[in-house]
Coordinates of C-alpha atoms and ligand atoms in Angstrom, one line a residue:
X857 CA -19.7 3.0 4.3
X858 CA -20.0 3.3 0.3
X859 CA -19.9 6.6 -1.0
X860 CA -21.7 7.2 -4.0
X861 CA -18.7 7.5 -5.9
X862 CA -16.9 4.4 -5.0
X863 CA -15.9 1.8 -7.3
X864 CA -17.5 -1.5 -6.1
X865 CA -15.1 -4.3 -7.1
X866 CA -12.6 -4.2 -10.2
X867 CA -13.7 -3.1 -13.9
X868 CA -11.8 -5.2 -15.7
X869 CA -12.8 -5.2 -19.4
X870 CA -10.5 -5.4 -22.3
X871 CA -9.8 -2.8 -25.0
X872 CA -10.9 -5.1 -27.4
X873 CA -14.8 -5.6 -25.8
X874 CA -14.8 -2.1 -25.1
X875 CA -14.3 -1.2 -28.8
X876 CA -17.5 -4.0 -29.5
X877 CA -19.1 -2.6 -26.9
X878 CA -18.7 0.7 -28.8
X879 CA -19.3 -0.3 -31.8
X880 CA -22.6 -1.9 -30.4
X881 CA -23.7 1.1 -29.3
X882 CA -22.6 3.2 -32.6
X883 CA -25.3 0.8 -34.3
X884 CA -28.3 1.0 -32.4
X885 CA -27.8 5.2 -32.5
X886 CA -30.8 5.1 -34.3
X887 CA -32.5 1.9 -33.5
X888 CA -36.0 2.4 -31.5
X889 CA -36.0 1.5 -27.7
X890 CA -37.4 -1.9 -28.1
X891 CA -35.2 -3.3 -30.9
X892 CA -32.9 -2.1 -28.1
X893 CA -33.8 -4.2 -25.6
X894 CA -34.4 -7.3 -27.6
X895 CA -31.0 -6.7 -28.4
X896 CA -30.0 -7.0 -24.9
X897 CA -32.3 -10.2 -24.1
X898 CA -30.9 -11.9 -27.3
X899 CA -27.0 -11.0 -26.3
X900 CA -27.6 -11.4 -22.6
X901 CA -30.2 -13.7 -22.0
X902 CA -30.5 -14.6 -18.2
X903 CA -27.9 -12.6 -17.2
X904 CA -29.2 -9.5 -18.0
X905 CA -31.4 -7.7 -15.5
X906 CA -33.2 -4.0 -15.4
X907 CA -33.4 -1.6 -12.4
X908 CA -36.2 0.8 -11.8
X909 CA -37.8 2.9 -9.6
X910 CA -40.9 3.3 -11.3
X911 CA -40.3 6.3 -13.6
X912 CA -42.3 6.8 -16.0
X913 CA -39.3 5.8 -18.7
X914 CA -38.8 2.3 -16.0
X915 CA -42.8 1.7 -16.8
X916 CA -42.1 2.1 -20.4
X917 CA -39.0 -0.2 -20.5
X918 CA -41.6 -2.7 -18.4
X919 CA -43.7 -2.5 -21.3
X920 CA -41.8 -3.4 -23.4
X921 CA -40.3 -6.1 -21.5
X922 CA -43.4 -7.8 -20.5
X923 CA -43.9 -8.7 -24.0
X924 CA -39.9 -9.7 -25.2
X925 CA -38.6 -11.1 -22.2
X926 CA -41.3 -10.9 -19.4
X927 CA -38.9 -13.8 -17.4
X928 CA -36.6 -10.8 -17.2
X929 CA -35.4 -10.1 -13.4
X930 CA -36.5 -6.9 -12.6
X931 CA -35.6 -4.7 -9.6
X932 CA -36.4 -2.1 -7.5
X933 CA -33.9 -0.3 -5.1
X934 CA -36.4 -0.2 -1.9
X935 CA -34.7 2.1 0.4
X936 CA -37.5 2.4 3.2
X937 CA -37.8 5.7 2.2
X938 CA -39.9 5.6 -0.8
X939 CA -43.3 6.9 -1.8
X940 CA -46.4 4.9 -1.0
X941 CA -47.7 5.6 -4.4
X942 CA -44.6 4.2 -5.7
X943 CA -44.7 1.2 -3.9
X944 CA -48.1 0.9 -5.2
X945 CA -47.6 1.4 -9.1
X946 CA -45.3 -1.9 -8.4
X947 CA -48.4 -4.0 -7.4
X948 CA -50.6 -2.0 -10.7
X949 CA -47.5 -3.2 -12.8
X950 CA -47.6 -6.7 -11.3
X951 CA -51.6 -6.8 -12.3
X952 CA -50.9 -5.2 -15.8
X953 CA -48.3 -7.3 -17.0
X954 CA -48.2 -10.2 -14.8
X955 CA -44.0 -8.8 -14.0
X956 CA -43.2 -8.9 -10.4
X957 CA -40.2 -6.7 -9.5
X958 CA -38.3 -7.7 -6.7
X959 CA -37.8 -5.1 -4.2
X960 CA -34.1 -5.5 -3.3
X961 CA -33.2 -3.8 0.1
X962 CA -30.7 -2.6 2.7
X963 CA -28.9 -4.7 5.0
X964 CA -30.7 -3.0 7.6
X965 CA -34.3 -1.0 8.1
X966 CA -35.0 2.0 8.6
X967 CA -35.4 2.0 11.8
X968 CA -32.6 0.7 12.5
X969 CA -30.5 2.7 10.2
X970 CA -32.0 6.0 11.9
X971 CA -30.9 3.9 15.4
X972 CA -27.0 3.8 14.3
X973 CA -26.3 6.7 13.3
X974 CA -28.8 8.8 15.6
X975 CA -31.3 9.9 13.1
X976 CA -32.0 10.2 9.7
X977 CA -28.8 10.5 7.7
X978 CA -30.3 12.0 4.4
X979 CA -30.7 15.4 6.8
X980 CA -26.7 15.4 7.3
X981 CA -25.1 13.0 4.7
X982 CA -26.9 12.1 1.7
X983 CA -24.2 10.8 0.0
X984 CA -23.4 8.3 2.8
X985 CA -27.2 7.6 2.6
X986 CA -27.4 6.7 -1.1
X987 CA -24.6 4.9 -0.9
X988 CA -25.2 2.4 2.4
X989 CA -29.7 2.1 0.4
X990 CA -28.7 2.5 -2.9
X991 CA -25.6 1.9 -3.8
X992 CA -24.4 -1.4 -2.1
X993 CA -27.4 -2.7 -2.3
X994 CA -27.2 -2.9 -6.4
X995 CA -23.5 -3.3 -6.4
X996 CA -24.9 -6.5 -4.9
X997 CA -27.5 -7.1 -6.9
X998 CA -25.2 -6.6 -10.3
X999 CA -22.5 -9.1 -9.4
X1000 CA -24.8 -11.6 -10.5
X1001 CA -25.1 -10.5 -14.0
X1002 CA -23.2 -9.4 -16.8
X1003 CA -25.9 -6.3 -17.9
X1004 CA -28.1 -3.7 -16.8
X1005 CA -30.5 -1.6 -18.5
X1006 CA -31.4 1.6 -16.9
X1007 CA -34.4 4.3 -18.0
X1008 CA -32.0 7.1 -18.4
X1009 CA -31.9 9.7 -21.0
X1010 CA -29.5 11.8 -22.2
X1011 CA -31.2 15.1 -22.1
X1012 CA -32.4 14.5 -18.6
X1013 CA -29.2 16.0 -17.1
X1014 CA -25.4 17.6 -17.9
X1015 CA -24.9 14.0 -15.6
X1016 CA -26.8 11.9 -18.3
X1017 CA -25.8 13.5 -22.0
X1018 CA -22.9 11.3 -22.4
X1019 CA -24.7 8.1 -21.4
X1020 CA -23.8 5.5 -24.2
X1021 CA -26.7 2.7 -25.5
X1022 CA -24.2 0.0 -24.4
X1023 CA -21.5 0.6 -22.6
X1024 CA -19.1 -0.3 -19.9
X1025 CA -19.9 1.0 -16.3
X1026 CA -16.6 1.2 -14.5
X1027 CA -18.9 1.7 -11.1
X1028 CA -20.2 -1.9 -10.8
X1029 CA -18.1 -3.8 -13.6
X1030 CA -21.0 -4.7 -16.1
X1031 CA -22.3 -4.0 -19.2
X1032 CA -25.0 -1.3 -18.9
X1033 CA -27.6 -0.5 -21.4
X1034 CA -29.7 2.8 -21.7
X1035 CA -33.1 2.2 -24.5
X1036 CA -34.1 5.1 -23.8
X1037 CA -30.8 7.5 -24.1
X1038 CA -32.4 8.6 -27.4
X1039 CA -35.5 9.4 -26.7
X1040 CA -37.3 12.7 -25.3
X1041 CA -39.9 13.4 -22.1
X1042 CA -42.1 14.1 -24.6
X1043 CA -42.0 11.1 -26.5
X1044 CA -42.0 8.9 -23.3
X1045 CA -45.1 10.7 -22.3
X1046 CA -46.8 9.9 -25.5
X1047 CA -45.9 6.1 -25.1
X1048 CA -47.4 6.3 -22.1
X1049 CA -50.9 8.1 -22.5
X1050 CA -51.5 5.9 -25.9
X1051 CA -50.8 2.5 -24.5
X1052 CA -51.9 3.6 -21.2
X1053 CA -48.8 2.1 -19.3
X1054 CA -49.6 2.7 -15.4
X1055 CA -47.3 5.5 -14.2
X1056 CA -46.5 7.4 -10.8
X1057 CA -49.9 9.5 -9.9
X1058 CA -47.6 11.9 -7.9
X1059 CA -46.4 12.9 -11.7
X1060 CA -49.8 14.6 -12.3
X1061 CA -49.2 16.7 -8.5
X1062 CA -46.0 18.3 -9.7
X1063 CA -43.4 15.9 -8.9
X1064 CA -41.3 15.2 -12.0
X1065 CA -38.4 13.4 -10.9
X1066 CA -39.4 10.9 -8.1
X1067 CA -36.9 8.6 -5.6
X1068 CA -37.3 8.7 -1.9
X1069 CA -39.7 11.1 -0.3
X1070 CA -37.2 12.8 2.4
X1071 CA -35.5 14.0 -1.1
X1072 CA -37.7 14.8 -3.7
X1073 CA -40.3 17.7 -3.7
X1074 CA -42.8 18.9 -6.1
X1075 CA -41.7 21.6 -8.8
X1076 CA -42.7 24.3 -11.5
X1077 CA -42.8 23.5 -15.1
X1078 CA -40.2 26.3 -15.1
X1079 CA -37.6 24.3 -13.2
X1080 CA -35.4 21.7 -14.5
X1081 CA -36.5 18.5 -15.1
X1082 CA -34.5 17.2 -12.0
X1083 CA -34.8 20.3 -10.0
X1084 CA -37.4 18.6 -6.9
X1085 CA -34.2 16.0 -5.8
X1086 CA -32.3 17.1 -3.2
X1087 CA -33.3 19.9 -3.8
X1088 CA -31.6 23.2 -2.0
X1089 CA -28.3 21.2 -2.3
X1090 CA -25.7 20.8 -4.7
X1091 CA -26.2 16.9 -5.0
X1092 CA -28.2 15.9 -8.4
X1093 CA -27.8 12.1 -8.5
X1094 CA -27.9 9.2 -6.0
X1095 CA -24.2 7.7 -7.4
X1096 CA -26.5 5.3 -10.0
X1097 CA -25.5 6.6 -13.5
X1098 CA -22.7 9.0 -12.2
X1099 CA -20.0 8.0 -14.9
X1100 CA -16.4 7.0 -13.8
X1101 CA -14.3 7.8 -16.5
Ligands
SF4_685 S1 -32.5 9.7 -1.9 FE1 -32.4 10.5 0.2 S2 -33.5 9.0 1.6 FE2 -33.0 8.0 -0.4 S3 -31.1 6.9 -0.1 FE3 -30.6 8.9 -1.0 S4 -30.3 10.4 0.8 FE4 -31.3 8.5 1.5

């Protein structure tokens, strides 16, 4: 099992790259998302790589991409559990911008998951869930590269406000690198609507935050951003951007 708060494998990184990496991020404070990421193809090249699940910030950074680095892997954390409309917007993406993103997945199905442990773990342990379709599968995935970019921003979540524009994550022991840490929902949205960059159409029915349909539920323009996953519980995030130190 890997909980969501397990440390993969060993973050070893010396003080001195973590002050660069520091002093990386300290420079691009004001620098616009995609000087950020041609930052990150220049100083990373092939072994950089960017995860989404199709939010509408992951569209954007695809944007983005598709003209600075379109030979960029991209992934997807396909947990069997995901929206059909989500799995969809990866084949409107792959048409837009000619980008395929690889749907990396579980060691086992669904079915078979449900088989092992005698139905559907995200009723009785979520965590256990995230971590055994989330988790290990991109602890795998990042231990061949040395950076990850990542859609999050800081004002998404209490989780999320300390998230650094580069910076070391301790969880899987690579660089990590967040264009959009800066940037509001509003100004993503604008991005969006004016260079009409596909997006989820669940979005315009309520749903906000969107990962795997067991766990995320429509909500009020009252509620918190956030407020539709797992919701009724006191979990907020899968284990992804949850920091370690
Ligand atoms: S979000 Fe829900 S269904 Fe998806 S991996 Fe986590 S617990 Fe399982």
């Amino acid at each position: 099992m890997v909980s969501p708060d397990s440390v993969l494998e060993p973050a070893n990184i010396s003080a001195e790259s973590l002050d660069d990496l520091a002093r990386q991020s300290a420079s691009l404070e004001s620098a616009e998302p995609h000087e950020i990421i041609r930052f990150a193809v220049e100083r990373y090249g092939n072994k950089l790589t960017m995860a989404t699940a199709f939010g509408p910030e992951g569209c954007a950074i695809i944007h983005w991409l598709a003209s600075i680095a379109p030979q960029t892997y991209i992934f997807n954390l396909d947990t069997g559990y995901q929206f059909q409309e989500t799995l969809q917007l990866r084949d409107t993406i792959a048409n837009r911008y000619g980008v395929n993103v690889v749907l990396e997945q579980p060691e086992t199905t669904v079915a078979e998951y449900e088989r092992i442990h005698g139905g559907p773990l995200y009723r009785t342990d979520s965590n256990r869930c995230c971590g055994d379709r989330k988790i290990a599968v991109i602890g795998r995935v990042l231990t061949r590269f040395d950076a990850w970019m990542s859609g999050i921003r800081r004002d998404q979540s209490v989780d999320r406000a300390a998230a650094a524009i580069v910076g070391w994550d301790t969880k899987f022991g690579v660089v990590k690198i967040s264009p959009l840490a800066n940037w509001t929902k509003a100004k993503v949205w604008d991005l969006i609507i004016r260079e009409n960059i596909p997006y989820n159409p669940l979005h315009d029915q309520g749903y906000v935050s969107i990962g795997c349909f067991p766990c995320t539920r429509a909500i009020t323009t009252d509620d918190d951003e956030r407020a539709g996953r797992w919701s009724g519980t006191a979990k907020t995030e899968c284990g992804l951007h949850v920091r370690e130190d």
